[in-house]
Each structure stands twice: as structure tokens, then as C-alpha cells.
Coordinates of C-alpha atoms in Angstrom, one line a residue:
M1 CA 65.9 113.6 -97.8
L2 CA 64.2 110.6 -96.2
E3 CA 63.2 109.2 -99.7
Y4 CA 66.9 108.7 -100.5
L5 CA 67.6 107.1 -97.1
Y6 CA 64.5 105.0 -96.3
F7 CA 61.5 105.5 -98.6
P8 CA 61.0 103.9 -102.0
H9 CA 60.9 106.3 -104.9
D10 CA 57.8 108.4 -105.0
I11 CA 55.6 108.3 -108.1
S12 CA 52.4 109.7 -106.7
T13 CA 50.9 113.2 -107.1
F14 CA 50.2 113.3 -103.3
G15 CA 53.4 111.6 -102.3
P16 CA 55.3 114.8 -101.6
Q17 CA 52.7 115.8 -99.0
V18 CA 52.9 112.5 -97.3
D19 CA 56.7 112.5 -97.3
W20 CA 56.8 116.1 -96.0
L21 CA 54.7 115.1 -93.0
F22 CA 56.9 112.1 -92.3
E23 CA 60.0 114.2 -92.5
L24 CA 58.6 116.8 -90.1
I25 CA 57.7 114.1 -87.6
F26 CA 61.1 112.5 -88.1
W27 CA 63.0 115.7 -87.3
I28 CA 60.8 116.5 -84.3
V29 CA 61.5 113.1 -82.9
I30 CA 65.3 113.4 -83.6
V31 CA 65.5 116.8 -81.8
V32 CA 63.6 115.5 -78.8
W33 CA 65.7 112.4 -78.7
I34 CA 68.9 114.4 -78.8
A35 CA 67.7 116.7 -76.0
V36 CA 66.7 113.7 -73.8
M37 CA 70.0 111.9 -74.4
I38 CA 72.0 115.1 -73.5
A39 CA 69.9 115.6 -70.3
M40 CA 70.4 112.0 -69.3
L41 CA 74.2 112.2 -69.8
V42 CA 74.4 115.4 -67.8
F43 CA 72.3 114.0 -64.9
M44 CA 74.4 110.7 -65.0
I45 CA 77.6 112.6 -64.6
R46 CA 76.5 115.4 -62.3
Y47 CA 74.6 113.2 -59.9
R48 CA 76.8 110.1 -60.0
A49 CA 77.7 108.2 -56.8
R50 CA 80.8 109.7 -55.2
P51 CA 82.5 108.9 -51.9
G52 CA 81.1 111.0 -49.0
R53 CA 78.1 112.2 -51.0
K54 CA 74.7 111.3 -49.6
A55 CA 71.7 110.5 -51.7
Q56 CA 68.9 113.1 -51.7
Y57 CA 65.2 112.8 -52.2
I58 CA 64.0 115.3 -54.8
E59 CA 60.3 116.0 -55.2
G60 CA 58.8 116.5 -58.6
N61 CA 58.4 119.9 -60.2
S62 CA 54.8 120.4 -61.0
R63 CA 55.4 123.5 -63.1
L64 CA 58.0 121.7 -65.2
E65 CA 55.8 118.7 -65.7
I66 CA 52.9 121.0 -66.9
V67 CA 55.2 122.8 -69.3
W68 CA 56.5 119.6 -71.1
T69 CA 53.0 118.0 -71.1
M70 CA 51.5 121.1 -72.7
A71 CA 54.4 121.4 -75.2
T72 CA 53.9 117.8 -76.3
A73 CA 50.1 118.3 -76.6
A74 CA 50.6 121.5 -78.6
I75 CA 52.9 119.7 -81.0
L76 CA 50.4 116.8 -81.5
V77 CA 47.5 119.2 -82.1
A78 CA 49.6 121.2 -84.6
L79 CA 50.5 118.0 -86.5
A80 CA 46.8 117.0 -86.5
F81 CA 45.8 120.3 -88.1
M82 CA 48.7 120.2 -90.5
S83 CA 47.9 116.7 -91.7
R84 CA 44.1 117.3 -92.0
S85 CA 44.2 118.7 -95.5
T86 CA 46.5 116.0 -96.7
W87 CA 44.2 113.3 -95.2
A88 CA 41.1 115.0 -96.8
D89 CA 42.8 115.2 -100.2
I90 CA 43.7 111.5 -100.2
K91 CA 40.8 109.9 -98.4
E92 CA 37.8 112.2 -98.8
H93 CA 38.0 114.3 -101.9
G94 CA 40.4 113.7 -104.8
P95 CA 39.8 114.5 -108.5
P96 CA 37.3 112.7 -110.7
G97 CA 38.5 109.4 -112.0
E98 CA 39.6 108.7 -115.6
V99 CA 40.3 104.9 -115.1
F100 CA 38.3 102.6 -112.9
F101 CA 39.0 99.2 -111.3
L102 CA 37.3 96.8 -108.9
V103 CA 39.9 95.1 -106.6
N104 CA 38.9 92.0 -104.7
A105 CA 41.3 90.7 -102.0
K106 CA 41.3 87.0 -101.0
Q107 CA 43.6 84.7 -99.3
F108 CA 46.2 85.1 -100.8
N109 CA 45.8 86.9 -104.1
W110 CA 44.5 90.2 -105.5
E111 CA 41.9 90.2 -108.2
F112 CA 41.8 93.2 -110.5
T113 CA 38.7 93.7 -112.6
Y114 CA 38.8 96.0 -115.6
P115 CA 35.5 97.3 -117.1
G116 CA 34.4 95.9 -120.4
P117 CA 35.3 97.7 -123.7
G118 CA 32.4 100.0 -123.2
G119 CA 33.9 101.3 -120.0
K120 CA 31.2 100.0 -117.7
F121 CA 31.2 97.3 -115.1
G122 CA 28.6 94.5 -114.9
A123 CA 28.8 93.4 -118.5
K124 CA 29.9 89.9 -119.5
H125 CA 33.1 91.4 -121.0
D126 CA 34.5 92.5 -117.7
L127 CA 38.1 91.4 -117.4
T128 CA 39.5 89.9 -114.2
I129 CA 43.2 89.2 -113.8
E130 CA 45.0 88.0 -110.7
N131 CA 48.0 89.8 -109.3
E132 CA 48.5 92.1 -112.3
M133 CA 47.4 95.7 -112.5
H134 CA 48.1 98.0 -115.4
V135 CA 47.4 101.7 -115.4
P136 CA 48.2 104.6 -117.7
V137 CA 50.6 107.3 -116.5
N138 CA 49.3 110.7 -115.5
K139 CA 45.7 109.5 -115.2
V140 CA 43.5 109.6 -112.1
V141 CA 42.8 106.0 -111.2
R142 CA 39.9 105.2 -108.9
I143 CA 39.5 101.8 -107.2
D144 CA 36.7 100.1 -105.3
L145 CA 38.3 97.8 -102.8
T146 CA 36.6 94.8 -101.1
S147 CA 37.5 91.5 -99.6
R148 CA 36.2 88.0 -99.9
D149 CA 37.3 86.6 -96.6
V150 CA 39.3 88.5 -94.0
I151 CA 40.8 92.0 -93.5
H152 CA 43.6 92.7 -96.0
S153 CA 45.5 96.0 -96.7
F154 CA 46.2 97.3 -100.2
F155 CA 49.7 98.8 -100.0
V156 CA 51.7 100.4 -102.8
P157 CA 54.8 101.9 -101.2
N158 CA 55.8 103.9 -104.3
L159 CA 52.4 105.5 -104.4
R160 CA 52.4 106.2 -100.6
L161 CA 49.0 104.5 -100.7
K162 CA 47.8 102.1 -98.0
Q163 CA 44.1 101.2 -97.3
D164 CA 42.6 98.4 -95.3
V165 CA 40.3 96.1 -97.2
V166 CA 37.3 95.0 -95.2
P167 CA 34.9 92.1 -96.1
G168 CA 31.3 93.3 -96.6
H169 CA 32.4 96.9 -97.4
V170 CA 33.4 98.7 -100.6
I171 CA 36.1 101.3 -99.9
H172 CA 37.1 103.9 -102.5
V173 CA 40.7 105.0 -103.1
W174 CA 42.4 106.9 -105.9
F175 CA 45.9 107.7 -107.1
E176 CA 47.7 109.3 -110.1
A177 CA 51.1 107.8 -111.0
T178 CA 53.6 110.2 -112.5
E179 CA 56.3 107.8 -113.8
T180 CA 56.2 104.6 -115.9
G181 CA 57.6 101.4 -114.5
Q182 CA 56.8 98.3 -112.5
Y183 CA 56.1 98.5 -108.8
E184 CA 55.0 96.1 -106.0
I185 CA 51.6 95.8 -104.5
A186 CA 51.6 94.1 -101.1
C187 CA 49.2 93.2 -98.3
A188 CA 50.1 95.1 -95.2
E189 CA 47.7 93.3 -92.9
L190 CA 48.5 89.9 -91.4
C191 CA 45.8 87.9 -93.1
G192 CA 46.9 84.2 -92.6
F193 CA 49.7 81.8 -93.3
G194 CA 50.2 83.0 -96.9
H195 CA 50.3 86.7 -96.0
S196 CA 54.0 87.2 -96.9
G197 CA 53.3 85.9 -100.5
M198 CA 50.3 88.0 -101.2
K199 CA 51.9 90.3 -103.7
A200 CA 51.0 91.8 -107.1
S201 CA 52.6 94.0 -109.6
L202 CA 51.6 97.5 -110.7
T203 CA 52.7 98.4 -114.2
V204 CA 52.5 102.1 -115.1
Q205 CA 52.5 102.6 -118.9
S206 CA 52.0 105.3 -121.5
Q207 CA 48.4 105.6 -122.6
E208 CA 49.2 104.0 -125.9
D209 CA 50.9 101.0 -124.3
F210 CA 48.1 100.7 -121.8
D211 CA 45.4 100.7 -124.5
K212 CA 47.3 98.2 -126.6
W213 CA 47.8 95.9 -123.6
L214 CA 44.1 96.1 -122.6
K215 CA 42.9 95.4 -126.2
D216 CA 45.1 92.3 -126.3
Q217 CA 43.7 91.1 -122.9
Y218 CA 40.1 91.6 -124.2
A219 CA 41.0 89.6 -127.3
H220 CA 42.7 86.8 -125.3
P221 CA 41.2 86.8 -121.8
P222 CA 42.9 84.8 -119.1
A223 CA 41.2 81.9 -117.4
P224 CA 38.8 83.1 -114.7
P225 CA 40.2 83.0 -111.2
A226 CA 39.5 79.9 -109.2
P227 CA 37.0 80.2 -106.4
A228 CA 38.3 80.7 -102.9
A229 CA 38.7 77.4 -101.1
P230 CA 36.8 77.1 -97.9
A231 CA 38.8 77.5 -94.7
A232 CA 39.8 74.2 -93.1
P233 CA 38.6 73.4 -89.6
P234 CA 41.1 73.6 -86.8
Q235 CA 42.9 70.4 -86.0
G236 CA 40.9 68.3 -83.5
A237 CA 37.6 70.0 -84.4
S238 CA 34.9 67.7 -85.4
P239 CA 32.8 68.8 -88.5
R240 CA 29.2 69.6 -87.8

């Protein structure tokens, strides 16, 4: 239901699990909000100021406070246990990869490196393209994420995939897209003045179209990405 109201269309194999948890939390919040609003309206009407009525000092009810505190804690613990398996499937385990990428974040672009024609990284035929990622449909894609400069966040809403990208660390993520099409990749971490424009496109293709596109890129490789410019010193700071 929430997908049609708020969420972008899901194209990920683990998307339904993520959406189900969001919907469960959403309806818990809605029920609690309605109960609180009804109680507030009842109290406002019942205990409103009226002529001849004196205000009363009412002490707290320890038993009631313990009950609602324990109920809230029980809900949070239950949600933690229910989400543990989903978290493990997405972040810890996952199926073996069939397609592999290196993704390097920098202010303010994404660099996607495809392995050479032999399928291995480190060769001179590795292919690096800025802001354009192509993957085959119904294939497990594994990505090694890292950053050149500051913390970024690799966010593909249609895949329900979000992962911080930390300089000096290589972080592994995976996904399997179930529908062809073009989707947005964004940075979800405030990373500098150009943060809002740090976008890329994800193109999900049939295996045949993906192989054809990749072969054409190997035959006519794009110009290598420009090196990242050094950060300018703050205004008023004298260079050392």
C-alpha cells in the first residue's frame, strides 16, 4: 500500500521485506497517534475550565507509567527481532555475485569501474565510467564501495538500497534487480556544496543488451575521469 502512496516502485528481490517492515512501523505509529489524539481530545473536553470548578492537583500513576513504558519497550524489541533476518540477508549474507563493480565516490560524482573482458579487476582493460551504471536484469550484482574524500551515501530508492561510503574503507553491498528500466542513484549524505547534484543513472537491461553495451564500451572506452581537485582553503586562511 505504501509503495503506491509514498515509495518509488520496487525492483529489488529484498524490497518486499523492507517495505513490509516500513508498513508495519507505519501502522503502529498511526494506531498510537490516533489513540493519543482521542485521549487528548477527551481530556480537553472533560477537564476544561468551567465556572465554579476548581483546579485539582493530580499525582502521577506509577502503575500506568510502567505499563506504557513496558509496552513501548516490548514493541521496539519485537521490531528489532523481526528486522534482524532482513538486515542479515541484505547486509551480512546474500547470494554469490554474478556481476561485479567497484564504485568510487568523490565530490561530486560516482565512478563505476567494470572489470576487464576477462572478468577480473586490476588489468589495464578495466573500464571506469562516471555517473552511469548498467547491470543485467535478474542477476546478483555485488559492489565494492569506497570514497576518495568524505563520507557519501550510495542510495538507489527503487532498489531499497542505501549504504554509507566511507573513505579508507571498502564496503560490500549487493542487489538483484527484477525489472528493466532506468533509475536514479543519489548521494544521501550531505557531502559538500555540490551534494544535491551528485546523481547517477542505473540502467537495468536484458543480458543480451548489457553484453552488447559493455562490448561497445570496451571497443570505444570513454576518457578517464579527471582527478579530484584539491579542496580550497577556507577564506581568510593563509596557505602553509
